[in-house]
XYZ file of C-alpha atoms in Angstrom:
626
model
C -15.031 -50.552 46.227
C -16.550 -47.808 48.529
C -15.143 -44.272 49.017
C -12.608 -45.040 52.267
C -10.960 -47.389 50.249
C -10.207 -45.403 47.666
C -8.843 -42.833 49.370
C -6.918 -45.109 51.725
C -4.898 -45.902 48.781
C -3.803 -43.286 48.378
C -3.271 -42.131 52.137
C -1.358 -45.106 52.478
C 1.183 -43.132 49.588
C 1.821 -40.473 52.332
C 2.089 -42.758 55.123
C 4.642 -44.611 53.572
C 6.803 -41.658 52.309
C 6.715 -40.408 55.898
C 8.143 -43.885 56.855
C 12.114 -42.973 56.103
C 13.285 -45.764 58.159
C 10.999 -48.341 56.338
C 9.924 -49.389 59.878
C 6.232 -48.904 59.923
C 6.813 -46.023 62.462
C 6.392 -42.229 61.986
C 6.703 -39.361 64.207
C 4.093 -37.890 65.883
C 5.316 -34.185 64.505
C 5.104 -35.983 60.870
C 1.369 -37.269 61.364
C -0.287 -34.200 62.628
C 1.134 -32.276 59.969
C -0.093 -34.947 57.656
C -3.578 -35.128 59.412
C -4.074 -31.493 58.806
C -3.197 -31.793 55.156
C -6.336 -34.409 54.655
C -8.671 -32.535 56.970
C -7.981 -29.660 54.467
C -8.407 -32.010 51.317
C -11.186 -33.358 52.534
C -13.079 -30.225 53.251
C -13.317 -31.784 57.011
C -13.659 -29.045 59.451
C -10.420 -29.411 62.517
C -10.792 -31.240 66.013
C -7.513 -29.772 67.864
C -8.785 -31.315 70.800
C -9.308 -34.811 69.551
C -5.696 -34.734 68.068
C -3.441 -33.653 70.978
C -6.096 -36.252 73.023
C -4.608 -39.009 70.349
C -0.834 -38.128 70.580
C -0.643 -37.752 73.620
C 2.929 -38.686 74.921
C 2.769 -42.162 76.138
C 3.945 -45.113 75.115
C 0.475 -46.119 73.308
C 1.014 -43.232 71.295
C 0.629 -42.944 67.433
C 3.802 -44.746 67.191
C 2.686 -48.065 68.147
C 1.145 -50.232 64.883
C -2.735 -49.638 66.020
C -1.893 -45.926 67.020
C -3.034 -44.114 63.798
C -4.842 -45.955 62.082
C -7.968 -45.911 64.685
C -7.917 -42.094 64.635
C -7.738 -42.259 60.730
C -10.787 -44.330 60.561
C -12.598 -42.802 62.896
C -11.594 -38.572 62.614
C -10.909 -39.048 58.675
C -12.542 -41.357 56.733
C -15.566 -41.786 58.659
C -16.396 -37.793 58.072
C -15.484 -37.525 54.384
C -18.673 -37.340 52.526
C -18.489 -38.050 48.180
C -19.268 -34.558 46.456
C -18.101 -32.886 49.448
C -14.380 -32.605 47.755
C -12.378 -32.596 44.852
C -10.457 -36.089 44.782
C -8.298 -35.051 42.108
C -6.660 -32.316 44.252
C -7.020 -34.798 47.608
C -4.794 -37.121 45.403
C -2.202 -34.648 43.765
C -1.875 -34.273 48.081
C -0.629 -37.616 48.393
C 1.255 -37.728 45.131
C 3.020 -34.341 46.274
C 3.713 -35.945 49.072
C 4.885 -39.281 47.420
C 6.751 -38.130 44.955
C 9.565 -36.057 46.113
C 10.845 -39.341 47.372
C 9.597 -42.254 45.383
C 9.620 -40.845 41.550
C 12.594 -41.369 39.483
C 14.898 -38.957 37.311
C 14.801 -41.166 34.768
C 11.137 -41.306 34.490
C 10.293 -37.394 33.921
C 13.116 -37.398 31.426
C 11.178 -40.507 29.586
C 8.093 -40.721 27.802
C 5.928 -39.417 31.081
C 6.030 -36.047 32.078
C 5.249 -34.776 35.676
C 1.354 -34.581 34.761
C 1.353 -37.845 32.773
C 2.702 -39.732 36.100
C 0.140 -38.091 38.314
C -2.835 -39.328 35.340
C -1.352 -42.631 35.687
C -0.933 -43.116 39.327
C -4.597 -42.574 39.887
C -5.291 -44.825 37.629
C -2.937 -47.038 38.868
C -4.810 -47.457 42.454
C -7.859 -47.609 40.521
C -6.873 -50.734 39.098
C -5.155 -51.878 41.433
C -5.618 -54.463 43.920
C -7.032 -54.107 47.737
C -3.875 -55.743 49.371
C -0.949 -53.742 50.563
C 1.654 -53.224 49.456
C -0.988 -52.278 46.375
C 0.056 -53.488 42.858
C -1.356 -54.202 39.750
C -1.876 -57.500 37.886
C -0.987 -58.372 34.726
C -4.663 -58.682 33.347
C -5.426 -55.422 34.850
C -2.503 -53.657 33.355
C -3.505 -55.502 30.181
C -6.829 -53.992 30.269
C -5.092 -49.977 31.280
C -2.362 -50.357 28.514
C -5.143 -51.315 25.581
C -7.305 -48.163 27.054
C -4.570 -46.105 25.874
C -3.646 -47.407 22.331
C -7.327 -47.333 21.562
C -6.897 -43.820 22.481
C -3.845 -43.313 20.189
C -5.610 -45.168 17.202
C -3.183 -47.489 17.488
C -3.538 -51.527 17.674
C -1.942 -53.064 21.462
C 0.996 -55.112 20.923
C 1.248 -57.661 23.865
C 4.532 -59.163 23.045
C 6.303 -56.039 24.772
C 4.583 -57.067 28.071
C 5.129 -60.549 27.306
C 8.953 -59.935 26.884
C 9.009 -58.077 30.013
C 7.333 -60.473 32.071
C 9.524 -63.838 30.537
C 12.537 -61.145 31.512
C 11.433 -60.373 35.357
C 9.880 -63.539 37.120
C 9.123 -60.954 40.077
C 6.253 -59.055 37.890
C 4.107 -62.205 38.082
C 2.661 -61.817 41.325
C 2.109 -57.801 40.369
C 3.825 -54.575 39.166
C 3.912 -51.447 41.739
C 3.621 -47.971 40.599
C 7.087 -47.098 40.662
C 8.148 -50.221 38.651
C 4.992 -49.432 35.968
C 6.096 -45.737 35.757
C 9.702 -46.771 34.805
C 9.066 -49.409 32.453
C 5.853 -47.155 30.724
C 8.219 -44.260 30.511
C 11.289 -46.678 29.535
C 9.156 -47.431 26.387
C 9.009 -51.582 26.977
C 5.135 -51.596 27.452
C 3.695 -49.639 24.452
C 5.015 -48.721 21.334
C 4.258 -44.798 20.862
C 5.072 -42.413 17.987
C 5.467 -38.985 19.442
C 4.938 -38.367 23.133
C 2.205 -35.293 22.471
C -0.068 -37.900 20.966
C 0.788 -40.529 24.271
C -0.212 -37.384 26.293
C -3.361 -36.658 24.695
C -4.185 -40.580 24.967
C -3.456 -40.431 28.816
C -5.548 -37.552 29.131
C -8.462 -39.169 27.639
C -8.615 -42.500 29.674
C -7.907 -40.336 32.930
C -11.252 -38.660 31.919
C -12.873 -41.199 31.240
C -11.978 -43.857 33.678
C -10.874 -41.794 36.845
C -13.583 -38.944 36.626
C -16.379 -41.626 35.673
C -17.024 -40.030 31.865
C -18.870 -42.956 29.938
C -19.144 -41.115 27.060
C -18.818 -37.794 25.649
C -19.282 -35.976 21.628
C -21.155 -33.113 19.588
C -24.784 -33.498 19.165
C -27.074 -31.266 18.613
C -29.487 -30.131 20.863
C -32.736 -27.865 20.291
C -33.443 -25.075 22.722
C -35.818 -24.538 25.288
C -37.205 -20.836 25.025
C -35.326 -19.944 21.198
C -36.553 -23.017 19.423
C -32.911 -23.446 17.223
C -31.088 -26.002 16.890
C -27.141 -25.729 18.749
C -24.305 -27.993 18.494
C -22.819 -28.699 21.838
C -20.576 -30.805 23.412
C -22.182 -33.522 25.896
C -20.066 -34.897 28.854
C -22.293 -38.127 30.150
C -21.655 -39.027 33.971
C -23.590 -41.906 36.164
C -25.215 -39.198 37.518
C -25.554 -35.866 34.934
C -25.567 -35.032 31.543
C -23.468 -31.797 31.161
C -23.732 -30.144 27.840
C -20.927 -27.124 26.792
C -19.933 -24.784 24.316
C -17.210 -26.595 23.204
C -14.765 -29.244 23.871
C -12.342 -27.339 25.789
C -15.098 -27.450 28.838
C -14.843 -23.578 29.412
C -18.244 -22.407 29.132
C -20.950 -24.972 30.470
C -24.316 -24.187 29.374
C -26.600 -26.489 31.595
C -26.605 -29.937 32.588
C -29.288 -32.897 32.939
C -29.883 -34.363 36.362
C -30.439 -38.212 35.557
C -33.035 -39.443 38.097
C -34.644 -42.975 38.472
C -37.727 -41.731 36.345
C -35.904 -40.325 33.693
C -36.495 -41.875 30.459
C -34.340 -42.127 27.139
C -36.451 -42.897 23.809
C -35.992 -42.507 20.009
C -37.825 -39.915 18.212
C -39.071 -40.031 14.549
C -37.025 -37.751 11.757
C -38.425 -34.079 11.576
C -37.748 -30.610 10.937
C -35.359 -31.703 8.702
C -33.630 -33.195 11.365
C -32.716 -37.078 11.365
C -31.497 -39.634 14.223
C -33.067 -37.767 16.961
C -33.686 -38.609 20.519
C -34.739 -37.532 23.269
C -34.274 -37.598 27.674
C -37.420 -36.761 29.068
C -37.338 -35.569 32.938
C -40.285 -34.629 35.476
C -39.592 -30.826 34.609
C -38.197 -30.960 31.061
C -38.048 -33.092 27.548
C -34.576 -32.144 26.126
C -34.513 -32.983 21.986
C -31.374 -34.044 20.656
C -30.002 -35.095 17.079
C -26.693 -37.425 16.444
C -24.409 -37.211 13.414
C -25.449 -40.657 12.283
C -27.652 -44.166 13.779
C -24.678 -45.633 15.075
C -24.175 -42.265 17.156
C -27.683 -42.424 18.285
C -27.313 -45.922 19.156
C -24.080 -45.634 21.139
C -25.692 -42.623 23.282
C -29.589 -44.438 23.977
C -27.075 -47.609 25.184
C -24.708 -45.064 27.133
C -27.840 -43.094 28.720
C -29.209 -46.138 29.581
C -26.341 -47.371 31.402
C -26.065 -44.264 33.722
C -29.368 -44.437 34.474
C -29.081 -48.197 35.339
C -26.123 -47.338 37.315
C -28.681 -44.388 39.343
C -30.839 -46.682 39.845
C -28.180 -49.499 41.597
C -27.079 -46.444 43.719
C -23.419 -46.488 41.988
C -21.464 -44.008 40.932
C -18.521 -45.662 38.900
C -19.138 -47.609 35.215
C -15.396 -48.624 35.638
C -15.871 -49.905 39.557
C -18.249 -52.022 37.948
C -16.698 -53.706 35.190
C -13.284 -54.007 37.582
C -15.427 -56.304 40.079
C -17.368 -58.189 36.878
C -13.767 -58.923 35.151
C -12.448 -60.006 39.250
C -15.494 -62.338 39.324
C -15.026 -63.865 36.054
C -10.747 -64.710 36.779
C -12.253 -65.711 40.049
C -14.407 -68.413 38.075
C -12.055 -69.296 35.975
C -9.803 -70.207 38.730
C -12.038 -72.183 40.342
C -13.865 -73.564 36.888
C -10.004 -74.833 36.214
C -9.073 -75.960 39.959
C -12.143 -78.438 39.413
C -11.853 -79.566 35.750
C -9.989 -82.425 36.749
C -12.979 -83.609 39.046
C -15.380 -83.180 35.939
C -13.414 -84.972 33.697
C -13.407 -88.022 36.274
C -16.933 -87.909 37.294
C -17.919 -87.473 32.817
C -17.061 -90.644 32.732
C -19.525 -92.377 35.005
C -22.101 -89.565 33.464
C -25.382 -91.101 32.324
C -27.192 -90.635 28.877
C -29.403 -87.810 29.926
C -26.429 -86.048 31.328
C -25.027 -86.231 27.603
C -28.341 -85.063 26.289
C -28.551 -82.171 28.651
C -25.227 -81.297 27.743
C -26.030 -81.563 24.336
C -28.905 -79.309 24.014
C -26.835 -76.828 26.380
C -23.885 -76.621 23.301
C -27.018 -76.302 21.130
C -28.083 -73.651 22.867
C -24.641 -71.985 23.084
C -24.570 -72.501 19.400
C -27.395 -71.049 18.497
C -26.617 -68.003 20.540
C -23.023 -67.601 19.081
C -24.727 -68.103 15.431
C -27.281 -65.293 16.495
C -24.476 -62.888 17.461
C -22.838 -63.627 14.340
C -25.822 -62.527 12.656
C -25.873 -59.807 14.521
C -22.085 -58.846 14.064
C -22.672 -59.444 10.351
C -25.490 -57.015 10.204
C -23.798 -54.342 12.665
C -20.708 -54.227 10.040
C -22.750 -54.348 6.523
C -24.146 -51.157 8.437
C -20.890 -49.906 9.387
C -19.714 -50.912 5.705
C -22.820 -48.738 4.395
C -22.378 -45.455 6.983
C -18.619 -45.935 5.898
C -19.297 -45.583 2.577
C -22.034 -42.964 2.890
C -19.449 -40.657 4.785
C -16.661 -41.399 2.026
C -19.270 -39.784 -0.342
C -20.214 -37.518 2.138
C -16.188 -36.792 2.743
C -15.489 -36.755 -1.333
C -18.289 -34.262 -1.966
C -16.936 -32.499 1.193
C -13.441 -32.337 -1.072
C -14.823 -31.486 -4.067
C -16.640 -28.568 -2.370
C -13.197 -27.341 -0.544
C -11.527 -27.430 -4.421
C -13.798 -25.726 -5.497
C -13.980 -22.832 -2.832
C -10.075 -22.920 -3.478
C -10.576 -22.333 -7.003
C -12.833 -19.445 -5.840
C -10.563 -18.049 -3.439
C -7.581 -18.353 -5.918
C -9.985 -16.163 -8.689
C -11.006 -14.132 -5.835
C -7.163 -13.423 -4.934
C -6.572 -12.214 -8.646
C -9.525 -10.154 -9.165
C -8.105 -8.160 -5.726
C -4.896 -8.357 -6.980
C -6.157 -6.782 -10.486
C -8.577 -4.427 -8.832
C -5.485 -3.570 -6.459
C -3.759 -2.718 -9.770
C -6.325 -0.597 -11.084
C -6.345 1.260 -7.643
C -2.805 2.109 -7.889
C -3.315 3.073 -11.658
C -6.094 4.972 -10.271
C -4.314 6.905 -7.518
C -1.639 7.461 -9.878
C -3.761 9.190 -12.894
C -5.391 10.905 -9.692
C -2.128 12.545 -8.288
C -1.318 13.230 -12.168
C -4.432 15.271 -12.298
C -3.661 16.812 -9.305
C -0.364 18.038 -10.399
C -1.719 19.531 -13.624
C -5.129 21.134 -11.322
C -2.224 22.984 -9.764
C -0.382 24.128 -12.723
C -3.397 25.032 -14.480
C -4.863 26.806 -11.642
C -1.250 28.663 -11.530
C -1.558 29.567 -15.307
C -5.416 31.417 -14.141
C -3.543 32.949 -11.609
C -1.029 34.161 -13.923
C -3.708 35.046 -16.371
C -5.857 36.786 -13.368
C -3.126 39.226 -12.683
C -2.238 39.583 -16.897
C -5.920 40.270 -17.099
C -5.509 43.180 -14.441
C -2.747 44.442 -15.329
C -4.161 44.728 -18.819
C -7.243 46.128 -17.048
C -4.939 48.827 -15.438
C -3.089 49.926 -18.389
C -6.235 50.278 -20.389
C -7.583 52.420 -16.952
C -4.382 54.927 -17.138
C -4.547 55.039 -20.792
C -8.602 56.213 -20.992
C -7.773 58.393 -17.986
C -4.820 59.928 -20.041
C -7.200 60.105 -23.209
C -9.969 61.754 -20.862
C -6.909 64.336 -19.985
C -6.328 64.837 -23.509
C -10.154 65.463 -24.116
C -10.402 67.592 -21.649
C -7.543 69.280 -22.765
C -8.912 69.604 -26.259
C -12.122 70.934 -24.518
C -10.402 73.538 -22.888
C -8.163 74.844 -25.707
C -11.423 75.370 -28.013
C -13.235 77.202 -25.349
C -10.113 79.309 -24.859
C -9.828 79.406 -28.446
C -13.255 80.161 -28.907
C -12.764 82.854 -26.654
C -9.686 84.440 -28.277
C -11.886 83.872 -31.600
C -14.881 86.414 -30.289
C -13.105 89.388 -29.824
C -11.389 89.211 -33.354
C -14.442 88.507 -34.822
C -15.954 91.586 -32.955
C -13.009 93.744 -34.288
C -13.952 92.761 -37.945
C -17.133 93.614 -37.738
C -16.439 96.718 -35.928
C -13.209 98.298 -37.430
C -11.959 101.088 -36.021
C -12.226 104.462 -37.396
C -9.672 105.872 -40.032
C -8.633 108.331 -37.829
C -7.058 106.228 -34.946
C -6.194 103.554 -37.140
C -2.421 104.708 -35.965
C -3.296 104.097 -32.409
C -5.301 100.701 -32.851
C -2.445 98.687 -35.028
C -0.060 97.957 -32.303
C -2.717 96.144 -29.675
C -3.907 94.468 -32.720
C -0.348 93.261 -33.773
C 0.008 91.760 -30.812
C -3.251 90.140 -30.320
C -2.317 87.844 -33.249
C 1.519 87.352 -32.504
C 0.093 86.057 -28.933
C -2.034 83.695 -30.668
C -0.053 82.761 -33.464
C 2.234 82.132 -30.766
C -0.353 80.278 -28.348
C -1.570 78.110 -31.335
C 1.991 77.136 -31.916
C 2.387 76.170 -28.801
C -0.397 74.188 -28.064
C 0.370 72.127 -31.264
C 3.217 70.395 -30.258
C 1.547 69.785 -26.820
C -1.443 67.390 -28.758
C 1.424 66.051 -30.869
C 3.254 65.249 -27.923
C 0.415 63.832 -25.991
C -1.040 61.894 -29.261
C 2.433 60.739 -29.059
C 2.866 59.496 -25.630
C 0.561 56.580 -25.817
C 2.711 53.285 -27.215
C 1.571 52.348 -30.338
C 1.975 48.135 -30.003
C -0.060 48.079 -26.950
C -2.771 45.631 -26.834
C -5.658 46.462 -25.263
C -7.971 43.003 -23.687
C -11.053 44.284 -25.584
C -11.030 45.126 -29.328
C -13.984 47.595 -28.994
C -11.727 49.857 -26.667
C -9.003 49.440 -28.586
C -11.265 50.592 -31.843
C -13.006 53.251 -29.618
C -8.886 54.869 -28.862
C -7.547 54.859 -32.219
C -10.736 56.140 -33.677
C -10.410 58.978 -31.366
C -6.461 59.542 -32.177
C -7.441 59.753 -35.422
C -10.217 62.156 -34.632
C -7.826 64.312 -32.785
C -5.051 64.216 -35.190
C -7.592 65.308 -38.049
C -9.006 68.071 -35.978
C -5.415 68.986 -34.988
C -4.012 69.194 -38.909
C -7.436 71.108 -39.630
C -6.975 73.711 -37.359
C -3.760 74.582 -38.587
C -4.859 76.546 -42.025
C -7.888 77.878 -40.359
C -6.144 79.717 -37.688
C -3.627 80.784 -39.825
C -6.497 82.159 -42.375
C -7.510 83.156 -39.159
C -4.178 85.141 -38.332
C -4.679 86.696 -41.902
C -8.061 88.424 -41.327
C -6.984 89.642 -38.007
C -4.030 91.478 -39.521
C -4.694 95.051 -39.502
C -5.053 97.016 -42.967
C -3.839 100.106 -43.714
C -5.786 103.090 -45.666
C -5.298 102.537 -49.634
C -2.698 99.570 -48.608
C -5.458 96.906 -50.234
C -7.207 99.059 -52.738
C -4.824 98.625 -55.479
C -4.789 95.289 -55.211
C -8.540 95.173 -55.346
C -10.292 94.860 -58.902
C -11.930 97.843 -60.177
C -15.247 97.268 -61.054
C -17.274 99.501 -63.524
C -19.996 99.613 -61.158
C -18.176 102.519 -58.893
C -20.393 105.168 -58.407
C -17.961 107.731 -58.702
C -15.442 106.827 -61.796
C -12.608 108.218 -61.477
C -12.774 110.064 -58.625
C -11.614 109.303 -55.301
C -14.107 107.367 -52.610
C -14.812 108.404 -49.062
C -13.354 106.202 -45.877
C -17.295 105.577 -45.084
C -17.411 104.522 -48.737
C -14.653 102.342 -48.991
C -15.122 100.754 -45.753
C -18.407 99.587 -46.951
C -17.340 98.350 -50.364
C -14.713 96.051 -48.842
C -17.040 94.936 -46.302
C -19.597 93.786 -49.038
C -16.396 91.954 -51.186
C -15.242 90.082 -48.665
C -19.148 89.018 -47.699
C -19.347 87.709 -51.127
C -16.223 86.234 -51.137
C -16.635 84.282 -47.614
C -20.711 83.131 -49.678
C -18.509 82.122 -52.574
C -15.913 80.324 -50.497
C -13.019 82.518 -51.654
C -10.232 82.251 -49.372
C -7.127 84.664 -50.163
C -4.016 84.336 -49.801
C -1.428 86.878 -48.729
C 1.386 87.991 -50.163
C 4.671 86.074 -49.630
C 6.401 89.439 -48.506
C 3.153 89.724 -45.789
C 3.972 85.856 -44.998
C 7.879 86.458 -44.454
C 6.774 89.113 -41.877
């Protein structure tokens, strides 16, 4: 069937909608707004002028029954050119258009939804027949409704058709769209298990049969400038082989012009690859690998096809095996409108008729036994590929338990090293807390070690006060000591002895009195000091009380020296000492009186001796009273 008939079919949709009165008349408004609908679908560029030339208003107008379909012919179909224009969206035009009016409630709410009945309705007037009103025949629909169990896995029960046909004597001169749609959707033509799967099954014979797909898979292909082997999804057309990323028909990634000289062989197993083939072109030779032999076998006869079909300049596998199964019903009609004639003349056959026909059913024979043979070998190696894949599919399992088994140990080593983690973070923020205390313990200890440090500063400055103190009470002491020591050495003469006692008196009261006052200041100040004070460092704490001690010694040894000290300062009277004084039998004068010069001299030498000898005396307790 050529192109104009096709899409006549489905002009004649529109027409007919159009048609409200059922009269084989529409309005001339009606038909140019339909004719600019299919010059648009048809990627046909407009002739305003031709069109208002055809309806004109006469009374040969459009209206009339040869009225349209002349300027259809001739405007329309004659112009549209194949490739030109998408004939899916030129028929979804006429369905549109068809629809509104013709299509059922009950069928959308059925098994067919709204894109299921468009699928079907082009493949309805692809089956259908080229008489109008257009229906389909029971072998045909036959032929449509096994397409789609065969695409639900499913095996075709006939006895539903069968029913429906014993039911309605009308259906056996054909079934029209609207009457296939209802009954399909109604469920009383297939038996289907869930309407996604009847979906998917429509989808696939729509591709297949309505946009001319004779076969389509995975294989692998290698590339052209990165010599790797890609799996890819191959769409094979009558005219092109169209290879894509994947199955959804997104991304295309090149596509195979199928010429007259193209040429399909088999190529022998390498680089590890197996069942590989090849389609070798003027300007290319692509590689490709199948799954299996029976793969490889199915594409080579499926390649070979299309390009059998280039080379017989048509375009449609399905158009083709439509007019072979027409043909053979057409000789079967005729093969059984003239059986009775060969039955009659079989009996005035002659003998080599009978042998002829003879070796003919040995011929048939033979060929039948050689397809057997053939059938019996095609399913031992079905039986074998079967089984290899079972192995292939079992080892498959055992592989996924296993990686579950992995993935399972994998799970509780994270969960275990998850544990750990958390233990982890835990001892972590434990040592965290006790960094901070700790580190607030050496800052507590920091400023205890300084304020140590400062106590131990004040207390060496106060000892350095104290020594310098000390310092400065022996100079002035030392000072206080000269002059005395002067005045011994130097006594004053008898005569003014009157005159020199009172500034002597008071020299020593003033001392006696500064000495016991500056006593009670070093007691005081080796006082001050707390004695249960720790010092940080035991060597300054040995170097302070060994110099207390120091000071307290020299303090407690200074007291009977000055006081001796206070003793030879006191003045002494003329003849106050000399009868206290032993007489010794050395005198130079015995018993007569000495001189002052004399007796100044002879005391002087006694007490030299007695300081040489150590001698220390003590006063009187009446002198110490006073």
């Amino acid at each position: 069937m050529d192109l104009q008939s096709e899409l006549l079919k489905s002009i004649w949709y529109a027409f007919t909608s159009l048609d409200v009165e059922q009269s084989g008349k529409v309005s001339k408004s009606q038909l140019k707004v339909l004719s600019h609908n299919l010059y648009t679908a048809l990627n046909i560029p407009h002739d305003p002028v031709a069109l208002e030339e055809h309806f004109k208003d006469n009374n040969n107008g459009p209206v009339s029954n040869q009225g349209y379909m002349p300027y259809l012919n001739k405007y329309i179909l004659a112009k549209a050119t194949e490739g030109t224009f998408n004939k899916e969206t030129f028929d979804e035009l006429c369905w549109t258009l068809t629809s509104k009016k013709n299509c059922k409630p009950s069928i959308q709410q059925g098994l067919c939804s709204q894109k299921d009945c468009f699928k079907l309705f082009c493949l309805f007037n692809l089956l259908s027949e080229d008489r109008y009103p257009l229906v389909i025949i029971q072998p045909e629909l036959e032929y449509l409704l096994k397409k789609i169990s065969s695409a639900m896995s499913l095996e075709w029960d006939g006895t539903l058709l069968e029913e429906l046909l014993s039911q309605n004597v009308d259906l056996h001169d054909g079934m029209s769209v609207w009457e296939f749609l209802e009954h399909l959707s109604a469920g009383q033509l297939l038996h289907v298990e869930s309407k996604e799967a009847f979906s998917l099954a429509v989808d696939e014979v729509f591709m297949e049969m309505y946009h001319n797909t004779i076969k389509k898979g995975y294989l692998l292909k290698k590339g052209h400038v990165r010599r790797n082997w890609q799996e890819r999804w191959f769409v094979l057309k009558p005219s092109s082989l169209a290879y894509f990323v994947s199955e959804d028909l997104k991304e295309k990634k090149g596509e195979v012009l199928l010429e007259e000289n193209c040429v399909v062989e088999n190529l022998p197993d390498k680089e590890g690859r197996r069942c590989l083939f090849c389609v070798k072109t003027p300007n290319r030779t692509y590689e490709m690998s199948a799954s299996n032999l029976k793969q490889r076998v199915d594409w080579l006869t499926a390649m070979q096809t299309a390009l059998r079909l280039r080379a017989e300049g048509k375009s449609s596998l399905h158009q083709e095996l439509k007019l072979s199964r027409r043909k053979q019903r057409e000789t079967l009609q005729r093969s059984q409108s003239n059986e009775p004639i060969a039955v009659e003349g079989s009996q005035h056959s002659s003998p080599e008729q009978e042998a002829e026909t003879e070796r003919l059913e040995q011929h048939i024979e033979s060929i039948i036994q050689k397809q057997r043979e053939v059938e019996a070998k095609h399913k031992e190696e079905e039986k074998q590929e079967r089984e290899k894949q079972q192995a292939i599919q079992r080892d498959l399992e055992r592989q996924l338990e296993e990686a579950k088994e992995a993935k399972e140990r994998m799970t509780a080593t994270l969960t275990e090293m998850e544990k750990e983690v958390q233990r982890q973070k835990k001892r972590i923020r434990e040592l965290e807390l006790t960094q901070v205390k700790l580190e607030e313990a050496l800052n507590a200890q920091i400023h205890a070690r300084l304020e140590e440090d400062r106590v131990r500063q004040d207390l060496e400055r106060q000892l350095a006060e104290e020594q310098k103190k000390l310092a400065d009470l022996l100079l002035l002491q030392s000072q206080l000591e000269t002059p005395a020591v002067r005045s011994q050495e130097e006594p004053p003469p008898q005569d003014d002895t009157s005159t020199a006692t009172c500034p002597i008196n008071q020299q020593p009261e003033e001392s006696s009195q500064h000495n016991t006052e500056e006593v009670p200041i070093h007691e005081s100040t080796s006082t001050a000091a707390p004695p249960n004070i720790q010092q940080p460092e035991e060597s300054g704490q040995h170097n302070t009380e060994r110099e207390l001690m120091s000071q307290s010694n020299s303090t407690q040894m200074q007291k009977p020296w000055k006081i001796q000290l206070n003793r030879l300062m006191k003045p002494i009277a003329p003849g106050d000492k000399v009868e206290h004084l032993p007489v010794k039998p050395t005198c130079p004068r015995r018993g007569q009186a000495l001189t002052s010069t004399e007796f100044i001299a002879k005391v002087q030498t006694g007490v030299g001796q007695e300081k040489g000898n150590g001698y220390s005396p003590s006063p009187p307790p009446q002198e110490e009273e006073e």
